[in-house]
Amino acid sequence: MDILQKVQNYREEQEKLKWEGTLADYLKLLKERPYLAQSAHSRVYNMIKHKGVVEEDDRKIYKFFGDELFGLEEPLERLVEEYFHPAAKRLDVRKRILLLMGPVSGGKSTLVTLLKRGLEKFTHTDEGAVYGIKGCPMHEDPLHLIPPNLRDEFEEEYGIKIEGNLSPLNMMRLEKEYNGKIEDVMVERIFFSEDKRTGIGTFSPSDPKSQDIADLTGSIDFSTIAEYGSESDPRAYRFDGELNKANRGMMEFQEMLKCDEKFLWHLLSLTQEGNFKAGRFALISADELIVAHTNESEYRSFIANKKNEALHSRMIVMPVPYNLKVSQEERIYEKMINESDMKDVHIAPHALKIAAMFTILTRLKESNRGNITLLKKMYLYDGQDVEGFSDTDVRELKKEFPDEGMSGIDPRYVINRISSTIIKKEMTSINALDVLRSLKDGLDDHPSISKEQREEYLNFISVARKEYDELAKKEVQKAFVYSYEESAKTLMDNYLDNVEAFCNKTKIHDPLTGEEMQPDEKLMRSIEEQIGISENAKKAFREEILIRISAYARKGKRFDYQSHERLREAIQKKLFADLKDVVKITTSTKTPDEQQLKKINEVVATLVDEYGYNTTSANELLRYVGSLLNR
């Protein structure tokens, strides 16, 4: 199917969604589907919930944010559960401006954009359908037509609470066009669109001297005053301000705290009473979510000003810190790269991970607990096992500094440095060392880093480099061992035979002579020491292995080389330790012999086929690990 055919199909689908009828017809719809009359806050909450919720580690993860925001599960859960959910239930929190506060490039704008794009799509679904008075520039709620004295009876019959009054324009239209017969007023289905200024508005402050309050509340159309005879005639007014157009949906107030005071006062009655003043009219009802965002320093200045107390009490401040998980930071970089023209450049495995390690270290705060280094904290936050620490420790660490993650290096800096490296050197492949070098070079030009911070950040680059050294050695180790897979399995079986005999206090049979022998303690320890199992801990580790074997047997499964992560690592390290000399010679010899060349090619092929390298980055890795081993 070509693109024009798809466009035609899309147009036909959109036509099918359109609906038009009288208020009487709309009330019949409400009898069948009362959820159509939901408030703006309720619509946003249901939109988020509609995408699905997953329970994970006593935490709710909302799929709505899943593909765009990474590592912010806790702030997002708090946002939904402490703001959107109670607001959807008509609790007092809906009368507050939602203020997202966080560092630059932390995801605030992305979050707001997600909500706006989500609402646009949601109003095309049955669950998110919105209906408004036809011809109304504010797409007003048709239920405002129900007279106030009949609303209690309406609520009893339909189970729907009506809030807000009919706007001056629709009040006049009701009398002049429909002779006061509310049942004849035409209603249509509307679809939110930021581009068409329907249900979604965006206000950005500019020069206070030139910016007009009409940008928010609309303005008089002077060309029509001669026709209608008065400025107070609703037909002589353009209801085209952002507050008018965002009715029934949401309005983004960009850099709200930079705005002139006269613009902010309009938000006081809008948030508390659900209405605002425009022109020479009575208060106009509006049902909309106001979302603003700012950084921490501007927010502190704002609340320090006593004149802002009234507005401050009408805000719900939601911190949006930087992500503090290495694995999620990697996903942020991958997303940013995929959205750019860099996606065709080969980025070697672990390059982004090492950059993420450096970035996360700059965002963490030193714990007051002496036994936890920043590196351990980084791994714990990423959900990795660190010997001697549990989930309880992680929870306590997170409580230690409530503002952790509100400072540090932002993702854009990392992507800018990677881009700079690629463009300057016209590289088609970059590795972790290229990225670290570029991050280091860029610190001198970073505008917001002090001399003390620079020294600290240089130290973090060294820490990340050491972590990469270990990762690189492990990667080559795995690639070499892959060629010796049978040797690894044989070594594993030998170890398990000895462990079983040790735990059961029996002897093992020599496969050649058939004679009985004591378990080979030297062999077992040579393997266990590879992963730091102490003399005192060896018995518990061996018993754990035996329990795992029994558990597999009960389930009818075979315990093999892949069944125990730490044991597999120990076997690989042991095998690699025995092969280390081969690696040294192979990678450092300028003119390798035929056998060595064959081995290099095998390892390069493994790195390319199994671990995601290309030929260039695989050879660079081998040379680098060879130099590490020869030090």
Coordinates of N, CA and C in Angstrom, one line a residue, residues 330-423:
E330 N 21.8 4.8 29.8 CA 22.2 4.2 28.5 C 21.0 4.3 27.5
R331 N 19.8 4.0 28.0 CA 18.6 4.1 27.2 C 18.3 5.5 26.7
I332 N 18.6 6.5 27.6 CA 18.4 7.9 27.2 C 19.3 8.2 26.1
Y333 N 20.6 7.8 26.2 CA 21.6 8.1 25.1 C 21.2 7.4 23.8
E334 N 20.7 6.2 23.9 CA 20.3 5.4 22.7 C 19.2 6.1 22.0
K335 N 18.2 6.5 22.8 CA 17.0 7.3 22.2 C 17.5 8.5 21.5
M336 N 18.4 9.3 22.2 CA 18.8 10.6 21.6 C 19.6 10.3 20.3
I337 N 20.4 9.3 20.3 CA 21.2 8.9 19.1 C 20.3 8.5 18.0
N338 N 19.3 7.6 18.3 CA 18.4 7.1 17.3 C 17.5 8.2 16.6
E339 N 17.4 9.3 17.4 CA 16.6 10.4 16.9 C 17.4 11.4 16.0
S340 N 18.8 11.1 16.0 CA 19.7 12.0 15.3 C 20.2 11.3 14.0
D341 N 21.1 12.0 13.3 CA 21.8 11.4 12.1 C 23.0 10.6 12.5
M342 N 23.2 10.4 13.8 CA 24.4 9.6 14.3 C 24.0 8.1 14.3
K343 N 22.8 7.8 14.0 CA 22.4 6.4 14.2 C 23.1 5.4 13.3
D344 N 23.7 5.9 12.2 CA 24.5 5.0 11.3 C 25.9 4.8 11.8
V345 N 26.4 5.6 12.8 CA 27.7 5.4 13.3 C 27.8 4.2 14.3
H346 N 28.8 3.4 14.1 CA 28.8 2.2 15.0 C 29.4 2.6 16.4
I347 N 28.6 2.4 17.4 CA 29.1 2.7 18.8 C 29.3 1.4 19.5
A348 N 30.6 1.2 19.8 CA 31.0 -0.1 20.4 C 30.2 -0.4 21.7
P349 N 30.0 -1.7 22.0 CA 29.4 -2.1 23.2 C 30.1 -1.5 24.4
H350 N 29.4 -1.1 25.4 CA 29.9 -0.5 26.7 C 30.3 1.0 26.6
A351 N 30.4 1.5 25.4 CA 30.8 3.0 25.2 C 29.8 3.9 25.9
L352 N 28.5 3.6 25.7 CA 27.4 4.4 26.3 C 27.3 4.1 27.8
K353 N 27.6 2.8 28.1 CA 27.5 2.4 29.5 C 28.5 3.2 30.4
I354 N 29.7 3.3 29.9 CA 30.8 3.9 30.6 C 30.5 5.4 30.7
A355 N 30.0 6.0 29.6 CA 29.6 7.4 29.7 C 28.5 7.6 30.8
A356 N 27.6 6.7 30.8 CA 26.5 6.7 31.8 C 27.0 6.6 33.2
M357 N 28.0 5.8 33.4 CA 28.7 5.6 34.7 C 29.2 7.0 35.2
F358 N 30.0 7.6 34.3 CA 30.5 8.9 34.7 C 29.4 9.9 35.0
T359 N 28.4 10.0 34.2 CA 27.3 10.9 34.4 C 26.6 10.7 35.7
I360 N 26.3 9.4 36.0 CA 25.6 9.1 37.3 C 26.4 9.4 38.5
L361 N 27.7 9.2 38.4 CA 28.6 9.5 39.5 C 28.6 11.0 39.8
T362 N 28.4 11.8 38.8 CA 28.4 13.3 39.1 C 27.1 13.7 39.7
R363 N 26.1 12.9 39.7 CA 24.8 13.2 40.2 C 24.5 12.7 41.6
L364 N 25.4 11.7 42.0 CA 25.2 11.1 43.4 C 25.9 11.9 44.5
K365 N 25.4 11.8 45.7 CA 26.0 12.4 46.8 C 26.6 11.4 47.7
E366 N 27.8 11.7 48.3 CA 28.5 10.8 49.2 C 27.7 10.5 50.4
S367 N 27.5 9.2 50.6 CA 26.7 8.8 51.8 C 27.5 9.0 53.1
N368 N 26.7 9.3 54.1 CA 27.3 9.4 55.5 C 27.7 8.1 56.1
R369 N 27.3 7.0 55.4 CA 27.7 5.7 55.9 C 29.1 5.4 55.3
G370 N 30.1 5.2 56.1 CA 31.5 5.0 55.7 C 31.7 3.8 54.8
N371 N 30.9 2.8 54.8 CA 31.1 1.6 54.1 C 30.6 1.6 52.7
I372 N 30.0 2.7 52.2 CA 29.4 2.8 50.9 C 30.1 3.9 50.1
T373 N 30.9 3.4 49.1 CA 31.5 4.4 48.2 C 30.5 4.8 47.1
L374 N 30.8 5.9 46.3 CA 29.9 6.3 45.3 C 29.7 5.2 44.2
L375 N 30.8 4.4 44.0 CA 30.7 3.4 43.0 C 29.8 2.3 43.4
K376 N 29.8 1.9 44.7 CA 28.9 0.9 45.2 C 27.5 1.4 45.2
K377 N 27.3 2.7 45.5 CA 26.0 3.3 45.5 C 25.4 3.3 44.1
M378 N 26.3 3.6 43.1 CA 25.9 3.6 41.7 C 25.3 2.2 41.3
Y379 N 26.1 1.1 41.7 CA 25.6 -0.2 41.3 C 24.4 -0.6 42.1
L380 N 24.3 -0.2 43.4 CA 23.1 -0.5 44.1 C 21.8 0.1 43.5
Y381 N 22.0 1.4 43.2 CA 20.8 2.1 42.6 C 20.4 1.5 41.2
D382 N 21.4 0.9 40.6 CA 21.1 0.2 39.3 C 20.5 -1.2 39.4
G383 N 20.2 -1.6 40.7 CA 19.6 -2.9 40.9 C 20.6 -4.0 40.9
Q384 N 21.9 -3.7 40.9 CA 22.9 -4.8 40.9 C 23.2 -5.3 42.3
D385 N 23.6 -6.5 42.4 CA 24.0 -7.1 43.7 C 25.4 -6.6 44.1
V386 N 25.5 -6.1 45.3 CA 26.7 -5.6 45.9 C 26.9 -6.4 47.2
E387 N 27.9 -7.2 47.4 CA 28.1 -8.0 48.6 C 28.0 -7.2 49.8
G388 N 27.2 -7.7 50.8 CA 27.0 -7.0 52.1 C 25.9 -6.0 52.1
F389 N 25.2 -5.8 51.0 CA 24.1 -4.8 51.0 C 22.8 -5.5 50.5
S390 N 21.7 -4.9 51.0 CA 20.4 -5.5 50.6 C 19.5 -4.3 50.1
D391 N 18.2 -4.7 49.7 CA 17.3 -3.7 49.3 C 17.0 -2.7 50.3
T392 N 17.0 -3.1 51.6 CA 16.8 -2.2 52.7 C 17.8 -1.1 52.7
D393 N 19.1 -1.4 52.4 CA 20.1 -0.4 52.3 C 19.9 0.6 51.2
V394 N 19.3 0.1 50.1 CA 19.0 1.0 49.0 C 18.0 2.0 49.4
R395 N 16.9 1.5 50.0 CA 15.8 2.4 50.5 C 16.3 3.4 51.4
E396 N 17.2 3.0 52.3 CA 17.8 4.0 53.3 C 18.6 5.0 52.6
L397 N 19.4 4.6 51.6 CA 20.3 5.5 50.9 C 19.5 6.5 50.2
K398 N 18.3 6.1 49.6 CA 17.5 7.1 48.9 C 16.8 8.1 49.8
K399 N 16.6 7.7 51.0 CA 16.0 8.7 52.0 C 17.0 9.7 52.5
E400 N 18.3 9.3 52.4 CA 19.4 10.1 53.0 C 19.5 11.5 52.4
F401 N 19.3 11.7 51.1 CA 19.3 13.0 50.4 C 18.1 13.1 49.5
P402 N 17.0 13.8 50.0 CA 15.8 13.9 49.2 C 16.1 14.7 47.9
D403 N 17.1 15.5 47.8 CA 17.4 16.3 46.6 C 18.4 15.7 45.7
E404 N 18.8 14.4 46.0 CA 19.8 13.8 45.2 C 19.3 13.6 43.7
G405 N 20.2 14.0 42.8 CA 19.8 13.9 41.4 C 19.3 15.3 40.8
M406 N 19.3 16.3 41.6 CA 18.9 17.6 41.2 C 20.1 18.4 40.6
S407 N 21.3 17.8 40.6 CA 22.5 18.4 40.0 C 23.3 17.4 39.3
G408 N 24.4 17.8 38.6 CA 25.3 16.9 37.9 C 25.3 17.2 36.4
I409 N 25.9 16.3 35.7 CA 26.0 16.4 34.2 C 24.7 15.9 33.6
D410 N 24.3 16.7 32.6 CA 23.0 16.4 31.9 C 23.3 15.6 30.7
P411 N 22.2 14.8 30.2 CA 22.4 13.9 29.0 C 22.8 14.6 27.8
R412 N 22.4 15.9 27.6 CA 22.7 16.6 26.4 C 24.2 16.8 26.2
Y413 N 24.9 17.1 27.4 CA 26.3 17.3 27.3 C 27.0 16.0 26.8
V414 N 26.6 14.9 27.2 CA 27.2 13.6 26.8 C 27.0 13.4 25.3
I415 N 25.8 13.6 24.8 CA 25.5 13.5 23.4 C 26.2 14.5 22.6
N416 N 26.3 15.7 23.1 CA 27.0 16.8 22.4 C 28.5 16.4 22.2
R417 N 29.1 15.8 23.2 CA 30.5 15.4 23.2 C 30.7 14.3 22.2
I418 N 29.8 13.3 22.2 CA 29.9 12.2 21.3 C 29.8 12.7 19.9
S419 N 28.8 13.6 19.6 CA 28.6 14.2 18.3 C 29.9 14.9 17.9
S420 N 30.5 15.7 18.8 CA 31.7 16.5 18.5 C 32.8 15.5 18.0
T421 N 33.0 14.4 18.7 CA 34.0 13.5 18.4 C 33.8 12.9 17.0
I422 N 32.6 12.5 16.7 CA 32.3 11.9 15.4 C 32.5 12.9 14.3
I423 N 32.0 14.1 14.5 CA 32.1 15.1 13.4 C 33.6 15.6 13.1

